[in-house]
Amino acid sequence: MHGLFTRLSRRRGAVTAAVLLVSIAASAHAQVEGPRSIDIRTLKVDAPITAVTVYQGRAAITRTTTVSLEQGAHALHFVGLPASIRPETLQARSTPGATLTNVEYLEQPVAADTGSPAMVALDAEIQSLRIVIERLAEDRSLTASQARLLDQIGTRVSSDATRDLGNERLDLGALQSQLEFVHRERTRLVEADRALADRQREVERSLKALEARRAAMGRGGSVERCAEVTLAVPQSAEVTVSLTYLVTNAGWVPAYSVRAATDRSAVSIEFDASLLQQSGEDWNDVALTISTAQPTLRADPPTLTPLLIGVIPPPPPPSPTRSAVSSERLAAAPAPGGAAHDSMAFAKNAAELEAWSGGAAVVDGGTAVSFELPRRISVPSNADRRTRTRVATIAPKATFVHTAVPLLTDAVYLRSRLINESPYQLIPGPAQVFMGSEYVGTAPMGLVAPGGECIVDFGIDRSIRAVRTLVSKITSETGVFSKSRETTRRYRIVIENGSGRPIGLEVLDRRPVSQDERITVTTEGLTRPLSTDPEYLRDEAPMGILRWDLSVPATSTGANAMTVEWTTKVSAPRDLRISEFAD
């Protein structure tokens, strides 16, 4: 019975005396005459979180405890479970020396003031910020009252000055002093209110973050959530018991940093996991496994129902009391239900792991891949902050090539074709791209299996330019009886390589493509041959895309710049109006 997994029981089931007596008798070699009543001793255990497997949107939590138990039956209570728990996923296992007979989920209402110390401290901090906001609102209200009083004073000063205008009682010096006072005080009050408003917004942002964190912790001490694990112990022993369950409000997403050496000798991919968990319990110093599995989906495929087509009978003639109604019902596939049985991955023994700073161990789970981190990690339950940790640093095989589209821009872009020679499967996520220490920008990382390829762009290489010009454009008419109009365009691309090294350059342009048999398009006079790449010839060449794969020497500057020229001819009947396009 070692390592037995049991399913959730919604209510506490009775452990039969026969099962317990047989287990105890087998160990003690004692004769049992018949079943008798067995007392089950309840013990509340301290079981910290020791391991976590994080999925995308879920996490499997493992709590472990070691207790000394006397001979008999024991119900261990794993208390302090979070509100985000999925009770139906409870599983338990024990070491030899005990037989696990039952696992149940229990909820018990408790007084509201018996929350955890973390919750109590958080509630006190939230209350303190609310008081600060109230006092700031009072200060702003007082400032507004002072501003209204000052407006009244200003109105009175203006009224008195208007009344005494042209009268010897008008004291210009006093009037100026009063106006300066009103202006000075109004400026002071505006600045004071602005400072109070900024402070209020700052405190409100902090309060919102704390309230979100508090909500993620559940309803505090109003409900105590507990897992009861029942064990039969044939003889006194020290027993280690682990409890595993799924929680929501937790997950991870990949994050990458792709760095190329300035001399383009190598590329490294830093594969990180960005963790965010709001499960309501902190993961302190745990063994962490990151998995690509999705344990909340059904294990079986959905059922496809038949699509039946019949003849709809004509509606009956209308009557004054009832109108004809026709309806059609669509058979719907059953809604997904139940969570897939979850195959948990537990951390390996520390002696079998790599150094603390090494890459994660890759565990192939068939349809999913798991990464076991070589170090323990702490991830707080936080509503607004992610924790980023390194999964692996990968050194792919890199081939650099430059790409130019001079029809659209003179800039030449550097890109790299990367081959993933590591055992790590890269899943889609954002990548920060660097050339040496210079930040280039962001790029999407696709799904790249071990041995797979991906393209990463490193931005503009400012030491290289490709400039396209229209050399000539001639329109002429041909034919005697059937007149045709022919337009000949000659193009030139000038490539300058100031990088100091030879480069491979992919140059892209286009030619017109006829969509009418009366329009003839030809391309001729190419000074350099087009690419012979099979994918290009199959997918892009028929669409009128021109591509040259060139090797540009390091000396291609100034008068030695490399050039590419070609001519296109478009011919159509003179009276046929054809669409225009940019040269």
Coordinates of C-alpha atoms in Angstrom, one line a residue:
M1 CA 0.0 0.0 0.0
H2 CA 3.1 2.3 0.0
G3 CA 2.6 5.4 -2.1
L4 CA -1.1 4.9 -2.4
F5 CA -3.0 7.7 -4.0
T6 CA -6.7 8.3 -3.0
R7 CA -9.4 10.3 -4.5
L8 CA -11.2 13.2 -2.8
S9 CA -14.1 12.4 -0.5
R10 CA -16.4 15.3 0.2
R11 CA -17.3 14.0 3.6
R12 CA -15.3 12.1 6.1
G13 CA -15.7 8.4 5.5
A14 CA -15.4 5.7 8.2
V15 CA -12.2 3.7 8.1
T16 CA -13.2 0.1 8.7
A17 CA -11.8 -1.6 11.7
A18 CA -11.2 -4.7 9.7
V19 CA -8.7 -3.0 7.4
L20 CA -6.8 -1.4 10.3
L21 CA -6.7 -4.6 12.3
V22 CA -5.4 -6.7 9.4
S23 CA -2.7 -4.1 8.8
I24 CA -1.7 -4.0 12.4
A25 CA -1.8 -7.7 12.9
A26 CA 0.3 -8.4 9.8
S27 CA 3.1 -6.2 11.3
A28 CA 2.8 -7.4 14.9
H29 CA 2.2 -11.1 14.0
A30 CA -0.6 -11.1 16.5
Q31 CA -3.8 -13.1 16.3
V32 CA -7.0 -11.1 15.9
E33 CA -10.2 -12.7 16.9
G34 CA -12.6 -10.3 15.2
P35 CA -13.2 -6.6 14.3
R36 CA -13.3 -4.1 17.1
S37 CA -13.6 -0.3 17.4
I38 CA -10.4 1.7 16.6
D39 CA -9.9 5.3 17.8
I40 CA -8.6 7.7 15.2
R41 CA -6.3 10.3 16.7
T42 CA -6.4 13.7 15.1
L43 CA -3.2 15.6 14.8
K44 CA -2.7 19.1 13.3
V45 CA 0.6 19.1 11.4
D46 CA 3.0 21.8 10.3
A47 CA 3.5 21.0 6.6
P48 CA 5.4 23.8 4.7
I49 CA 5.4 24.0 0.9
T50 CA 8.4 22.0 -0.3
A51 CA 7.8 21.7 -4.1
V52 CA 5.8 23.5 -6.8
T53 CA 5.1 22.6 -10.4
V54 CA 3.9 25.6 -12.3
Y55 CA 1.8 25.3 -15.4
Q56 CA 0.4 28.0 -17.6
G57 CA -2.6 29.1 -15.5
R58 CA -2.3 26.6 -12.7
A59 CA 0.2 25.3 -10.1
A60 CA 0.6 22.0 -8.3
I61 CA 1.6 22.6 -4.6
T62 CA 3.3 19.9 -2.5
R63 CA 3.4 20.1 1.3
T64 CA 5.5 17.7 3.2
T65 CA 5.7 16.8 6.9
T66 CA 7.5 14.2 9.0
V67 CA 5.8 13.1 12.2
S68 CA 6.4 10.4 14.9
L69 CA 3.3 8.3 15.2
E70 CA 2.4 5.6 17.7
Q71 CA 0.7 2.3 16.6
G72 CA -2.9 3.0 15.6
A73 CA -5.0 5.1 13.3
H74 CA -4.2 8.8 12.8
A75 CA -5.9 11.7 11.0
L76 CA -3.3 14.3 10.0
H77 CA -4.8 17.8 9.4
F78 CA -2.9 19.9 6.8
V79 CA -4.3 23.3 7.7
G80 CA -4.0 26.7 6.1
L81 CA -4.9 25.7 2.6
P82 CA -5.6 28.6 0.3
A83 CA -9.0 29.7 -1.1
S84 CA -7.7 29.1 -4.7
I85 CA -7.3 25.3 -4.1
R86 CA -9.1 22.8 -6.4
P87 CA -10.3 20.3 -3.8
E88 CA -10.9 17.5 -6.3
T89 CA -7.2 17.4 -7.1
L90 CA -6.0 16.4 -3.6
Q91 CA -3.5 13.6 -3.5
A92 CA -1.3 12.2 -0.8
R93 CA 1.5 9.7 -0.3
S94 CA 3.4 8.3 2.6
T95 CA 6.7 6.5 3.3
P96 CA 6.9 2.9 4.4
G97 CA 5.7 2.3 7.9
A98 CA 2.1 3.6 7.3
T99 CA -0.9 2.7 5.2
L100 CA -2.7 5.6 3.7
T101 CA -6.5 5.0 3.7
N102 CA -8.3 8.2 3.0
V103 CA -7.8 11.9 1.9
E104 CA -10.6 14.4 2.5
Y105 CA -11.1 18.2 2.1
L106 CA -12.7 20.0 5.0
E107 CA -13.9 23.5 5.5
Q108 CA -14.6 24.9 9.0
P109 CA -15.9 28.4 9.7
V110 CA -13.7 30.3 12.2
A111 CA -13.7 33.7 13.8
A112 CA -12.8 36.5 11.5
D113 CA -9.8 37.6 13.6
T114 CA -8.0 34.3 13.4
G115 CA -6.3 35.0 10.0
S116 CA -2.7 34.4 9.4
P117 CA -0.1 36.9 10.6
A118 CA 0.5 38.0 7.0
M119 CA -3.2 38.7 6.5
V120 CA -3.5 40.6 9.7
A121 CA -0.4 42.7 8.9
L122 CA -1.8 43.4 5.4
D123 CA -5.2 44.4 6.7
A124 CA -3.5 46.8 9.1
E125 CA -1.5 48.3 6.3
I126 CA -4.6 48.7 4.1
Q127 CA -6.5 50.4 6.9
S128 CA -3.6 52.8 7.5
L129 CA -3.6 53.8 3.8
R130 CA -7.3 54.4 3.9
I131 CA -6.9 56.7 6.8
V132 CA -4.1 58.6 4.9
I133 CA -6.5 59.0 1.9
E134 CA -9.2 60.3 4.2
R135 CA -6.9 62.9 5.7
L136 CA -5.6 64.0 2.3
A137 CA -9.2 64.5 1.2
E138 CA -9.8 66.6 4.3
D139 CA -6.7 68.7 3.5
R140 CA -7.8 69.2 0.0
S141 CA -11.3 70.3 1.1
L142 CA -9.7 72.8 3.5
T143 CA -7.5 74.1 0.7
A144 CA -10.6 74.5 -1.5
S145 CA -12.4 76.5 1.2
Q146 CA -9.4 78.8 1.5
A147 CA -9.4 79.2 -2.3
R148 CA -13.1 80.2 -2.2
L149 CA -12.5 82.7 0.5
L150 CA -9.6 84.2 -1.4
D151 CA -11.8 84.5 -4.5
Q152 CA -14.3 86.5 -2.4
I153 CA -11.5 88.8 -1.2
G154 CA -10.4 89.3 -4.8
T155 CA -13.9 90.1 -5.9
R156 CA -14.3 92.6 -3.0
V157 CA -11.0 94.3 -3.9
S158 CA -12.0 94.6 -7.6
S159 CA -15.4 96.0 -6.6
D160 CA -14.0 98.6 -4.3
A161 CA -11.4 99.7 -6.9
T162 CA -14.2 100.0 -9.5
R163 CA -16.3 102.1 -7.2
D164 CA -13.5 104.5 -6.2
L165 CA -12.2 104.8 -9.8
G166 CA -11.6 108.5 -10.5
N167 CA -12.0 109.3 -6.8
E168 CA -9.3 110.7 -4.6
R169 CA -10.1 107.9 -2.1
L170 CA -8.5 105.3 -4.5
D171 CA -5.1 104.3 -3.1
L172 CA -3.2 102.7 -6.0
G173 CA -0.4 101.5 -3.7
A174 CA -2.8 99.7 -1.4
L175 CA -4.7 98.3 -4.4
Q176 CA -1.5 96.9 -5.9
S177 CA -0.5 95.4 -2.6
Q178 CA -3.9 93.7 -2.2
L179 CA -3.9 92.3 -5.7
E180 CA -0.4 91.0 -5.2
F181 CA -1.5 89.3 -2.0
V182 CA -4.5 87.7 -3.7
H183 CA -2.3 86.4 -6.6
R184 CA 0.4 85.2 -4.2
E185 CA -2.0 83.3 -2.0
R186 CA -3.9 81.8 -5.0
T187 CA -0.6 80.5 -6.4
R188 CA 0.3 79.0 -3.1
L189 CA -3.1 77.3 -2.7
V190 CA -2.9 75.9 -6.3
E191 CA 0.5 74.4 -5.7
A192 CA -0.5 73.0 -2.3
D193 CA -3.6 71.3 -3.9
R194 CA -1.5 69.9 -6.7
A195 CA 0.9 68.4 -4.3
L196 CA -2.0 66.9 -2.2
A197 CA -3.6 65.5 -5.4
D198 CA -0.3 63.8 -6.5
R199 CA 0.1 62.3 -3.0
Q200 CA -3.5 61.1 -3.0
R201 CA -3.1 59.4 -6.4
E202 CA 0.1 57.7 -5.2
V203 CA -1.5 56.4 -2.0
E204 CA -4.6 55.2 -4.0
R205 CA -2.3 53.2 -6.3
S206 CA -0.6 51.6 -3.4
L207 CA -4.0 50.9 -1.8
K208 CA -5.3 49.3 -4.9
A209 CA -2.2 47.0 -5.2
L210 CA -2.6 45.9 -1.5
E211 CA -6.3 45.3 -1.9
A212 CA -5.7 43.1 -4.9
R213 CA -3.1 41.2 -3.0
R214 CA -5.5 40.9 -0.1
A215 CA -8.2 39.6 -2.4
A216 CA -5.8 37.0 -3.8
M217 CA -5.3 35.7 -0.2
G218 CA -8.9 34.8 0.1
R219 CA -11.4 35.7 2.7
G220 CA -9.0 35.8 5.6
G221 CA -9.9 33.7 8.6
S222 CA -13.6 33.4 7.9
V223 CA -13.0 29.8 6.6
E224 CA -10.3 27.4 7.6
R225 CA -9.5 25.0 4.8
C226 CA -7.9 21.7 5.7
A227 CA -6.9 18.4 4.1
E228 CA -7.4 15.3 6.4
V229 CA -5.1 12.4 5.6
T230 CA -5.9 9.2 7.4
L231 CA -3.1 6.7 8.1
A232 CA -3.0 3.2 9.7
V233 CA 0.3 2.7 11.5
P234 CA 1.0 -1.0 12.3
Q235 CA 3.8 -0.1 14.8
S236 CA 5.3 3.2 16.1
A237 CA 7.3 4.8 13.4
E238 CA 8.5 8.1 11.9
V239 CA 6.4 8.8 8.8
T240 CA 6.8 11.3 6.1
V241 CA 3.6 12.3 4.4
S242 CA 3.2 14.6 1.4
L243 CA 0.1 16.3 0.1
T244 CA -0.3 17.7 -3.4
Y245 CA -3.1 19.9 -4.8
L246 CA -3.8 22.3 -7.7
V247 CA -4.3 26.0 -7.2
T248 CA -5.6 28.7 -9.6
N249 CA -4.3 32.3 -9.9
A250 CA -0.8 31.1 -10.7
G251 CA 1.3 30.5 -13.8
W252 CA 4.3 31.3 -15.9
V253 CA 5.1 32.7 -19.3
P254 CA 8.5 32.4 -21.2
A255 CA 10.7 35.4 -21.6
Y256 CA 13.9 35.4 -23.7
S257 CA 16.9 37.6 -24.2
V258 CA 18.8 37.0 -27.4
R259 CA 22.4 38.3 -27.4
A260 CA 24.8 38.4 -30.4
A261 CA 28.5 39.0 -30.0
T262 CA 29.6 42.3 -31.7
D263 CA 31.9 40.3 -34.0
R264 CA 29.0 37.9 -34.8
S265 CA 31.0 34.9 -33.6
A266 CA 28.2 33.6 -31.4
V267 CA 24.6 34.0 -30.2
S268 CA 23.2 33.1 -26.8
I269 CA 19.5 32.7 -25.9
E270 CA 18.7 33.3 -22.2
F271 CA 15.5 31.4 -21.5
D272 CA 13.7 32.7 -18.5
A273 CA 10.4 31.9 -16.8
S274 CA 8.3 34.9 -15.7
L275 CA 6.3 33.7 -12.7
L276 CA 3.1 35.4 -11.3
Q277 CA 1.2 33.8 -8.5
Q278 CA -1.8 35.2 -6.6
S279 CA -2.8 31.9 -4.9
G280 CA -2.8 33.4 -1.4
E281 CA 0.2 31.5 0.0
D282 CA 3.8 32.3 -0.4
W283 CA 6.3 29.8 -1.9
N284 CA 9.3 30.1 0.3
D285 CA 12.5 28.2 -0.6
V286 CA 10.8 25.6 -2.7
A287 CA 11.9 23.1 -5.4
L288 CA 10.3 24.6 -8.6
T289 CA 9.4 22.7 -11.7
I290 CA 8.0 24.5 -14.8
S291 CA 5.8 22.5 -17.1
T292 CA 4.2 23.1 -20.5
A293 CA 1.3 20.7 -19.6
Q294 CA -2.3 22.0 -19.2
P295 CA -3.8 19.9 -16.4
T296 CA -7.2 21.6 -16.5
L297 CA -8.1 20.3 -20.0
R298 CA -10.0 17.1 -20.6
A299 CA -7.8 14.0 -21.2
D300 CA -10.2 12.6 -23.8
P301 CA -10.9 14.3 -27.2
P302 CA -14.4 16.0 -27.7
T303 CA -17.1 13.9 -29.2
L304 CA -18.1 14.9 -32.7
T305 CA -21.9 14.7 -33.2
P306 CA -23.5 13.9 -36.6
L307 CA -24.5 16.8 -38.9
L308 CA -27.9 15.9 -40.1
I309 CA -29.6 17.7 -43.1
G310 CA -33.3 17.3 -43.7
V311 CA -36.1 18.9 -45.6
I312 CA -38.0 21.6 -43.7
P313 CA -41.7 21.3 -44.3
P314 CA -43.5 24.4 -45.6
P315 CA -45.0 26.5 -42.9
P316 CA -48.8 26.2 -42.4
P317 CA -50.9 29.1 -43.8
P318 CA -51.2 32.0 -41.4
S319 CA -54.3 32.2 -39.2
P320 CA -55.6 35.1 -37.1
T321 CA -54.8 33.3 -33.8
R322 CA -51.5 31.6 -34.5
S323 CA -48.6 32.5 -36.8
A324 CA -46.3 30.0 -38.4
V325 CA -43.1 29.4 -36.5
S326 CA -40.1 27.4 -37.9
S327 CA -37.1 26.6 -35.8
E328 CA -33.9 24.7 -36.3
R329 CA -31.8 23.1 -33.6
L330 CA -28.1 22.5 -33.8
A331 CA -26.6 19.6 -32.0
A332 CA -23.9 20.8 -29.7
A333 CA -20.8 18.9 -28.6
P334 CA -20.8 18.2 -24.8
A335 CA -19.1 20.9 -22.8
P336 CA -15.7 20.0 -21.4
G337 CA -16.0 18.7 -17.9
G338 CA -13.6 17.5 -15.3
A339 CA -9.9 18.1 -15.0
A340 CA -7.4 15.7 -16.7
H341 CA -5.6 13.4 -14.4
D342 CA -2.5 15.3 -13.5
S343 CA 0.9 13.6 -13.7
M344 CA 3.0 15.5 -11.1
A345 CA 6.7 16.0 -11.5
F346 CA 8.6 16.2 -8.2
A347 CA 12.1 17.7 -7.8
K348 CA 15.0 15.2 -7.9
N349 CA 17.4 14.7 -5.2
A350 CA 19.7 17.7 -4.8
A351 CA 22.8 15.5 -5.4
E352 CA 21.5 14.7 -8.9
L353 CA 21.0 18.3 -9.9
E354 CA 23.6 20.5 -11.6
A355 CA 25.2 23.5 -9.9
W356 CA 22.9 26.1 -8.5
S357 CA 23.4 28.5 -11.4
G358 CA 23.1 25.8 -14.1
G359 CA 20.3 25.1 -16.5
A360 CA 17.1 23.3 -15.5
A361 CA 16.9 19.6 -16.0
V362 CA 14.6 18.7 -18.9
V363 CA 11.9 16.1 -18.2
D364 CA 10.0 14.7 -21.2
G365 CA 6.5 14.0 -20.2
G366 CA 5.3 12.7 -23.5
T367 CA 2.8 15.3 -24.6
A368 CA 4.5 17.9 -22.3
V369 CA 7.9 19.0 -21.2
S370 CA 9.0 20.0 -17.7
F371 CA 12.0 22.0 -16.6
E372 CA 13.3 21.2 -13.0
L373 CA 15.3 24.2 -11.7
P374 CA 18.6 23.3 -10.1
R375 CA 18.1 25.7 -7.2
R376 CA 15.4 26.4 -4.6
I377 CA 13.4 29.6 -5.1
S378 CA 10.9 31.9 -3.3
V379 CA 7.9 33.4 -5.0
P380 CA 5.6 35.5 -2.9
S381 CA 1.8 35.7 -3.5
N382 CA 1.7 39.1 -5.1
A383 CA -0.9 40.7 -7.2
D384 CA 1.3 43.1 -9.1
R385 CA 4.8 41.8 -9.4
R386 CA 6.4 39.0 -11.4
T387 CA 9.4 36.9 -10.4
R388 CA 11.8 36.1 -13.2
T389 CA 14.1 33.1 -13.0
R390 CA 16.6 31.5 -15.4
V391 CA 15.6 28.2 -17.0
A392 CA 18.7 27.8 -19.2
T393 CA 21.2 29.7 -21.3
I394 CA 21.4 28.2 -24.8
A395 CA 24.1 28.6 -27.4
P396 CA 22.5 27.9 -30.8
K397 CA 24.3 27.4 -34.0
A398 CA 24.0 30.8 -35.7
T399 CA 24.3 31.9 -39.3
F400 CA 24.2 35.6 -40.0
V401 CA 22.8 37.2 -43.2
H402 CA 21.9 40.7 -44.2
T403 CA 18.6 41.6 -45.9
A404 CA 17.9 44.6 -48.0
V405 CA 14.6 45.8 -49.5
P406 CA 15.9 49.0 -51.3
L407 CA 12.5 49.6 -53.0
L408 CA 11.2 50.5 -49.5
T409 CA 14.3 51.7 -47.6
D410 CA 18.0 52.2 -48.0
A411 CA 18.7 50.5 -44.6
V412 CA 20.1 47.0 -44.5
Y413 CA 19.0 44.7 -41.8
L414 CA 20.9 42.0 -40.0
R415 CA 19.3 38.7 -39.2
S416 CA 20.4 35.3 -37.9
R417 CA 19.2 31.8 -38.6
L418 CA 19.5 29.9 -35.3
I419 CA 19.5 26.1 -34.9
N420 CA 18.4 25.0 -31.4
E421 CA 21.0 22.3 -30.6
S422 CA 20.0 22.1 -26.9
P423 CA 17.5 19.7 -25.3
Y424 CA 15.2 22.6 -24.4
Q425 CA 12.0 23.2 -26.2
L426 CA 11.4 26.9 -26.7
I427 CA 7.7 27.9 -26.5
P428 CA 6.3 31.1 -28.0
G429 CA 7.0 34.3 -26.1
P430 CA 8.6 37.7 -26.3
A431 CA 12.4 38.2 -26.8
Q432 CA 14.6 41.2 -26.0
V433 CA 17.3 41.4 -28.7
F434 CA 20.8 42.7 -28.1
M435 CA 23.8 43.3 -30.3
G436 CA 26.7 43.2 -27.8
S437 CA 25.5 45.5 -25.0
E438 CA 23.3 47.6 -27.3
Y439 CA 19.6 47.0 -27.1
V440 CA 18.1 46.4 -30.5
G441 CA 14.4 45.9 -29.8
T442 CA 11.8 43.1 -29.3
A443 CA 11.0 40.1 -31.4
P444 CA 8.6 37.2 -31.1
M445 CA 10.1 33.8 -30.4
G446 CA 8.1 31.0 -31.9
L447 CA 7.8 27.3 -31.0
V448 CA 11.3 25.8 -31.5
A449 CA 11.8 22.2 -30.8
P450 CA 15.3 20.7 -30.1
G451 CA 17.0 20.7 -33.5
G452 CA 14.5 23.2 -34.9
E453 CA 15.3 26.6 -36.5
C454 CA 14.2 30.1 -36.0
I455 CA 15.0 33.6 -37.4
V456 CA 15.9 36.5 -35.1
D457 CA 16.4 40.0 -36.5
F458 CA 19.1 42.2 -35.0
G459 CA 17.9 45.5 -36.6
I460 CA 19.7 47.9 -38.9
D461 CA 23.4 47.6 -39.7
R462 CA 24.3 51.2 -40.3
S463 CA 27.6 50.4 -42.0
I464 CA 25.8 49.0 -45.0
R465 CA 23.5 50.7 -47.5
A466 CA 21.5 49.6 -50.6
V467 CA 20.2 52.4 -52.8
R468 CA 17.8 51.8 -55.6
T469 CA 17.3 54.1 -58.6
L470 CA 15.2 54.2 -61.7
V471 CA 17.9 54.6 -64.4
S472 CA 15.5 55.1 -67.3
K473 CA 11.8 54.9 -68.3
I474 CA 10.8 54.8 -72.0
T475 CA 7.3 54.4 -73.4
S476 CA 7.0 53.7 -77.1
E477 CA 4.4 52.4 -79.6
T478 CA 4.9 49.3 -81.8
G479 CA 3.0 47.6 -84.6
V480 CA 1.4 48.9 -87.9
F481 CA -2.3 47.9 -87.7
S482 CA -2.5 46.7 -84.2
K483 CA -0.8 49.3 -82.1
S484 CA 0.7 48.4 -78.7
R485 CA 2.2 50.5 -76.0
E486 CA 5.4 49.3 -74.4
T487 CA 7.1 50.8 -71.3
T488 CA 10.7 49.8 -70.6
R489 CA 12.2 50.5 -67.1
R490 CA 15.8 50.1 -66.2
Y491 CA 16.7 49.8 -62.5
R492 CA 20.0 49.8 -60.6
I493 CA 20.8 49.0 -56.9
V494 CA 24.1 50.2 -55.5
I495 CA 25.4 48.3 -52.4
E496 CA 28.1 49.8 -50.2
N497 CA 29.6 47.6 -47.5
G498 CA 31.5 49.7 -44.9
S499 CA 31.5 47.0 -42.2
G500 CA 35.1 46.1 -42.9
R501 CA 34.2 42.4 -43.4
P502 CA 32.7 40.4 -46.3
I503 CA 29.0 39.8 -45.9
G504 CA 26.2 37.6 -47.2
L505 CA 23.4 39.8 -48.5
E506 CA 19.8 38.9 -49.5
V507 CA 18.4 41.6 -51.8
L508 CA 14.6 41.7 -52.5
D509 CA 12.7 43.7 -55.2
R510 CA 9.8 43.0 -57.5
R511 CA 8.6 43.0 -61.0
P512 CA 5.1 43.5 -62.4
V513 CA 2.9 40.4 -62.7
S514 CA 0.4 40.2 -65.5
Q515 CA -3.2 39.2 -64.7
D516 CA -4.5 39.6 -68.2
E517 CA -3.4 37.6 -71.3
R518 CA -3.3 40.9 -73.3
I519 CA -0.6 42.3 -71.0
T520 CA 2.9 41.0 -71.5
V521 CA 5.6 41.4 -68.8
T522 CA 9.3 40.4 -69.3
T523 CA 12.4 40.8 -67.2
E524 CA 15.7 40.9 -68.9
G525 CA 19.2 42.4 -68.7
L526 CA 20.0 41.0 -65.2
T527 CA 23.6 41.8 -64.4
R528 CA 23.5 39.2 -61.6
P529 CA 21.6 35.9 -61.5
L530 CA 18.5 35.5 -59.3
S531 CA 18.5 33.1 -56.3
T532 CA 18.2 29.4 -56.9
D533 CA 16.8 28.7 -53.5
P534 CA 14.1 26.0 -53.9
E535 CA 11.7 27.7 -51.5
Y536 CA 12.1 31.0 -53.2
L537 CA 11.5 29.5 -56.7
R538 CA 8.4 27.7 -55.4
D539 CA 6.7 30.4 -53.3
E540 CA 8.0 33.9 -54.2
A541 CA 9.3 33.9 -57.8
P542 CA 5.8 33.2 -59.3
M543 CA 4.5 36.2 -57.4
G544 CA 7.0 38.6 -59.1
I545 CA 9.4 38.8 -56.2
L546 CA 13.1 39.2 -57.3
R547 CA 15.7 37.9 -54.9
W548 CA 19.5 37.9 -55.2
D549 CA 21.8 36.0 -52.8
L550 CA 25.0 38.0 -52.9
S551 CA 28.5 37.8 -51.4
V552 CA 29.5 41.4 -50.9
P553 CA 33.3 41.9 -50.4
A554 CA 34.6 44.1 -47.6
T555 CA 36.1 46.5 -50.3
S556 CA 32.7 47.3 -51.8
T557 CA 32.7 51.1 -51.1
G558 CA 32.8 54.2 -53.2
A559 CA 33.8 53.4 -56.8
N560 CA 34.0 49.7 -55.9
A561 CA 30.4 49.5 -54.7
M562 CA 28.5 46.4 -55.9
T563 CA 25.7 47.1 -58.4
V564 CA 22.7 45.1 -59.5
E565 CA 20.8 46.1 -62.7
W566 CA 17.8 44.7 -64.5
T567 CA 15.1 45.8 -67.0
T568 CA 11.3 45.2 -67.1
K569 CA 9.1 45.6 -70.1
V570 CA 5.3 45.9 -69.9
S571 CA 3.5 45.7 -73.3
A572 CA -0.3 46.1 -73.9
P573 CA -2.7 47.2 -76.6
R574 CA -2.7 51.0 -77.0
D575 CA -6.5 51.3 -76.3
L576 CA -6.3 49.0 -73.2
R577 CA -6.2 50.9 -70.0
I578 CA -3.9 49.2 -67.5
S579 CA -3.4 49.8 -63.8
E580 CA -0.6 52.1 -62.8
F581 CA 2.2 51.2 -60.3
A582 CA 5.0 53.0 -58.6
D583 CA 8.4 52.9 -60.3

